[in-house]
Amino acid sequence: MKLIYTNENRYLVHNIQNIVENSGITIMLKNEFAAGAAGDLVPHETWLELWVLNDNDYDKAIAAIDSSFSSVNETEWTCRNCNEVNNASFDFCWNCQHSSP
Ligand SMILES: [Zn+2]
């Protein structure tokens, strides 16, 4: 298993999860329910973590994430809250976490 992404912002981690899962890669979330224990843990340890189950999928997962961030996609959507342009696979604005229209 390899860690592919972690972030303090759970919405961003879920966005990345969607991208990777759409590539047909099996992933696992760690710390999904750790937020409630934040008072007892070092904050970084409660960050949601995205892992690929199969190490061989790691490069493919990273490539999927990279291409989703770099590709010009016709189905991008513009956030109604902050006017930021978001990838079609994002359910929430990466900038302000407003939900997609
Ligand atoms: Zn926004």
PDB file of C-alpha atoms and ligand atoms in Angstrom:
ATOM      1  CA  MET A   1       0.000   0.000   0.000  1.00  0.00           C
ATOM      2  CA  LYS A   2       1.182   3.493  -0.784  1.00  0.00           C
ATOM      3  CA  LEU A   3      -0.002   6.873   0.396  1.00  0.00           C
ATOM      4  CA  ILE A   4      -0.948   9.012  -2.581  1.00  0.00           C
ATOM      5  CA  TYR A   5      -2.525  12.054  -1.003  1.00  0.00           C
ATOM      6  CA  THR A   6      -3.337  13.653   2.292  1.00  0.00           C
ATOM      7  CA  ASN A   7      -4.642  17.054   3.224  1.00  0.00           C
ATOM      8  CA  GLU A   8      -6.046  18.857   6.205  1.00  0.00           C
ATOM      9  CA  ASN A   9      -9.066  19.657   4.029  1.00  0.00           C
ATOM     10  CA  ARG A  10     -11.203  16.527   3.736  1.00  0.00           C
ATOM     11  CA  TYR A  11     -13.126  17.876   0.754  1.00  0.00           C
ATOM     12  CA  LEU A  12      -9.915  18.002  -1.253  1.00  0.00           C
ATOM     13  CA  VAL A  13      -9.043  14.452  -0.277  1.00  0.00           C
ATOM     14  CA  HIS A  14     -12.496  13.297  -1.388  1.00  0.00           C
ATOM     15  CA  ASN A  15     -12.036  15.152  -4.671  1.00  0.00           C
ATOM     16  CA  ILE A  16      -8.797  13.295  -5.275  1.00  0.00           C
ATOM     17  CA  GLN A  17     -10.487  10.058  -4.233  1.00  0.00           C
ATOM     18  CA  ASN A  18     -13.115  10.585  -6.943  1.00  0.00           C
ATOM     19  CA  ILE A  19     -10.471  11.195  -9.585  1.00  0.00           C
ATOM     20  CA  VAL A  20      -8.489   8.093  -8.663  1.00  0.00           C
ATOM     21  CA  GLU A  21     -11.543   5.869  -8.345  1.00  0.00           C
ATOM     22  CA  ASN A  22     -12.761   7.043 -11.738  1.00  0.00           C
ATOM     23  CA  SER A  23      -9.500   5.659 -13.123  1.00  0.00           C
ATOM     24  CA  GLY A  24     -10.514   2.215 -11.881  1.00  0.00           C
ATOM     25  CA  ILE A  25      -7.979   2.146  -9.065  1.00  0.00           C
ATOM     26  CA  THR A  26      -8.845   0.618  -5.704  1.00  0.00           C
ATOM     27  CA  ILE A  27      -8.096   3.019  -2.892  1.00  0.00           C
ATOM     28  CA  MET A  28      -8.455   3.066   0.838  1.00  0.00           C
ATOM     29  CA  LEU A  29      -9.123   5.988   3.139  1.00  0.00           C
ATOM     30  CA  LYS A  30      -7.361   6.237   6.462  1.00  0.00           C
ATOM     31  CA  ASN A  31      -8.363   8.501   9.339  1.00  0.00           C
ATOM     32  CA  GLU A  32     -11.853   8.817   7.928  1.00  0.00           C
ATOM     33  CA  PHE A  33     -13.287   8.992  11.444  1.00  0.00           C
ATOM     34  CA  ALA A  34     -10.294  10.425  13.241  1.00  0.00           C
ATOM     35  CA  ALA A  35     -11.445  14.048  13.277  1.00  0.00           C
ATOM     36  CA  GLY A  36     -13.418  13.555  16.475  1.00  0.00           C
ATOM     37  CA  ALA A  37     -10.246  12.503  18.239  1.00  0.00           C
ATOM     38  CA  ALA A  38      -8.329  15.575  17.145  1.00  0.00           C
ATOM     39  CA  GLY A  39      -8.003  16.790  20.710  1.00  0.00           C
ATOM     40  CA  ASP A  40      -6.002  13.728  21.653  1.00  0.00           C
ATOM     41  CA  LEU A  41      -3.785  13.496  18.603  1.00  0.00           C
ATOM     42  CA  VAL A  42      -1.227  15.584  16.802  1.00  0.00           C
ATOM     43  CA  PRO A  43      -3.383  17.454  14.235  1.00  0.00           C
ATOM     44  CA  HIS A  44      -1.447  16.122  11.264  1.00  0.00           C
ATOM     45  CA  GLU A  45      -2.246  12.571  12.334  1.00  0.00           C
ATOM     46  CA  THR A  46      -5.948  13.189  11.907  1.00  0.00           C
ATOM     47  CA  TRP A  47      -5.659  14.239   8.281  1.00  0.00           C
ATOM     48  CA  LEU A  48      -7.614  12.083   5.900  1.00  0.00           C
ATOM     49  CA  GLU A  49      -5.220   9.895   3.918  1.00  0.00           C
ATOM     50  CA  LEU A  50      -5.724   8.309   0.540  1.00  0.00           C
ATOM     51  CA  TRP A  51      -3.843   5.054  -0.116  1.00  0.00           C
ATOM     52  CA  VAL A  52      -3.659   2.788  -3.136  1.00  0.00           C
ATOM     53  CA  LEU A  53      -4.058  -0.853  -2.170  1.00  0.00           C
ATOM     54  CA  ASN A  54      -1.828  -2.075  -4.976  1.00  0.00           C
ATOM     55  CA  ASP A  55       1.600  -0.419  -5.191  1.00  0.00           C
ATOM     56  CA  ASN A  56       1.557  -0.989  -8.954  1.00  0.00           C
ATOM     57  CA  ASP A  57      -1.372   1.433  -9.204  1.00  0.00           C
ATOM     58  CA  TYR A  58       0.594   4.251  -7.620  1.00  0.00           C
ATOM     59  CA  ASP A  59       2.020   5.746 -10.820  1.00  0.00           C
ATOM     60  CA  LYS A  60      -1.340   5.451 -12.555  1.00  0.00           C
ATOM     61  CA  ALA A  61      -3.069   7.179  -9.665  1.00  0.00           C
ATOM     62  CA  ILE A  62      -0.587  10.052  -9.639  1.00  0.00           C
ATOM     63  CA  ALA A  63      -0.916  10.399 -13.413  1.00  0.00           C
ATOM     64  CA  ALA A  64      -4.705  10.528 -13.102  1.00  0.00           C
ATOM     65  CA  ILE A  65      -4.451  13.256 -10.484  1.00  0.00           C
ATOM     66  CA  ASP A  66      -1.927  15.212 -12.541  1.00  0.00           C
ATOM     67  CA  SER A  67      -3.968  15.030 -15.723  1.00  0.00           C
ATOM     68  CA  SER A  68      -7.145  16.065 -13.941  1.00  0.00           C
ATOM     69  CA  PHE A  69      -5.410  19.165 -12.653  1.00  0.00           C
ATOM     70  CA  SER A  70      -3.648  20.055 -15.888  1.00  0.00           C
ATOM     71  CA  SER A  71      -6.147  19.121 -18.578  1.00  0.00           C
ATOM     72  CA  VAL A  72      -8.443  21.701 -20.084  1.00  0.00           C
ATOM     73  CA  ASN A  73     -11.803  20.109 -19.663  1.00  0.00           C
ATOM     74  CA  GLU A  74     -14.956  21.362 -21.346  1.00  0.00           C
ATOM     75  CA  THR A  75     -17.036  20.199 -18.438  1.00  0.00           C
ATOM     76  CA  GLU A  76     -15.217  22.285 -15.903  1.00  0.00           C
ATOM     77  CA  TRP A  77     -17.541  24.233 -13.697  1.00  0.00           C
ATOM     78  CA  THR A  78     -17.231  27.680 -12.229  1.00  0.00           C
ATOM     79  CA  CYS A  79     -17.891  28.158  -8.563  1.00  0.00           C
ATOM     80  CA  ARG A  80     -20.914  30.329  -7.875  1.00  0.00           C
ATOM     81  CA  ASN A  81     -19.395  31.466  -4.628  1.00  0.00           C
ATOM     82  CA  CYS A  82     -15.868  32.526  -5.582  1.00  0.00           C
ATOM     83  CA  ASN A  83     -15.801  32.183  -9.407  1.00  0.00           C
ATOM     84  CA  GLU A  84     -12.956  29.687  -9.284  1.00  0.00           C
ATOM     85  CA  VAL A  85     -12.878  27.151 -12.146  1.00  0.00           C
ATOM     86  CA  ASN A  86     -13.049  23.546 -10.964  1.00  0.00           C
ATOM     87  CA  ASN A  87     -12.439  20.195 -12.572  1.00  0.00           C
ATOM     88  CA  ALA A  88     -15.597  18.338 -13.582  1.00  0.00           C
ATOM     89  CA  SER A  89     -14.802  15.504 -11.203  1.00  0.00           C
ATOM     90  CA  PHE A  90     -14.776  17.816  -8.219  1.00  0.00           C
ATOM     91  CA  ASP A  91     -17.946  17.805  -6.166  1.00  0.00           C
ATOM     92  CA  PHE A  92     -16.785  20.821  -4.218  1.00  0.00           C
ATOM     93  CA  CYS A  93     -14.884  23.957  -5.134  1.00  0.00           C
ATOM     94  CA  TRP A  94     -11.217  23.348  -4.329  1.00  0.00           C
ATOM     95  CA  ASN A  95     -10.890  26.961  -3.302  1.00  0.00           C
ATOM     96  CA  CYS A  96     -13.840  27.572  -0.995  1.00  0.00           C
ATOM     97  CA  GLN A  97     -15.548  24.142  -0.671  1.00  0.00           C
ATOM     98  CA  HIS A  98     -18.807  25.428  -2.116  1.00  0.00           C
ATOM     99  CA  SER A  99     -20.703  22.521  -3.694  1.00  0.00           C
ATOM    100  CA  SER A 100     -20.801  22.211  -7.480  1.00  0.00           C
ATOM    101  CA  PRO A 101     -23.888  23.631  -9.242  1.00  0.00           C
TER     102      PRO A 101
HETATM  103 ZN    ZN B   1     -15.419  28.472  -4.709  1.00  0.00          ZN
END
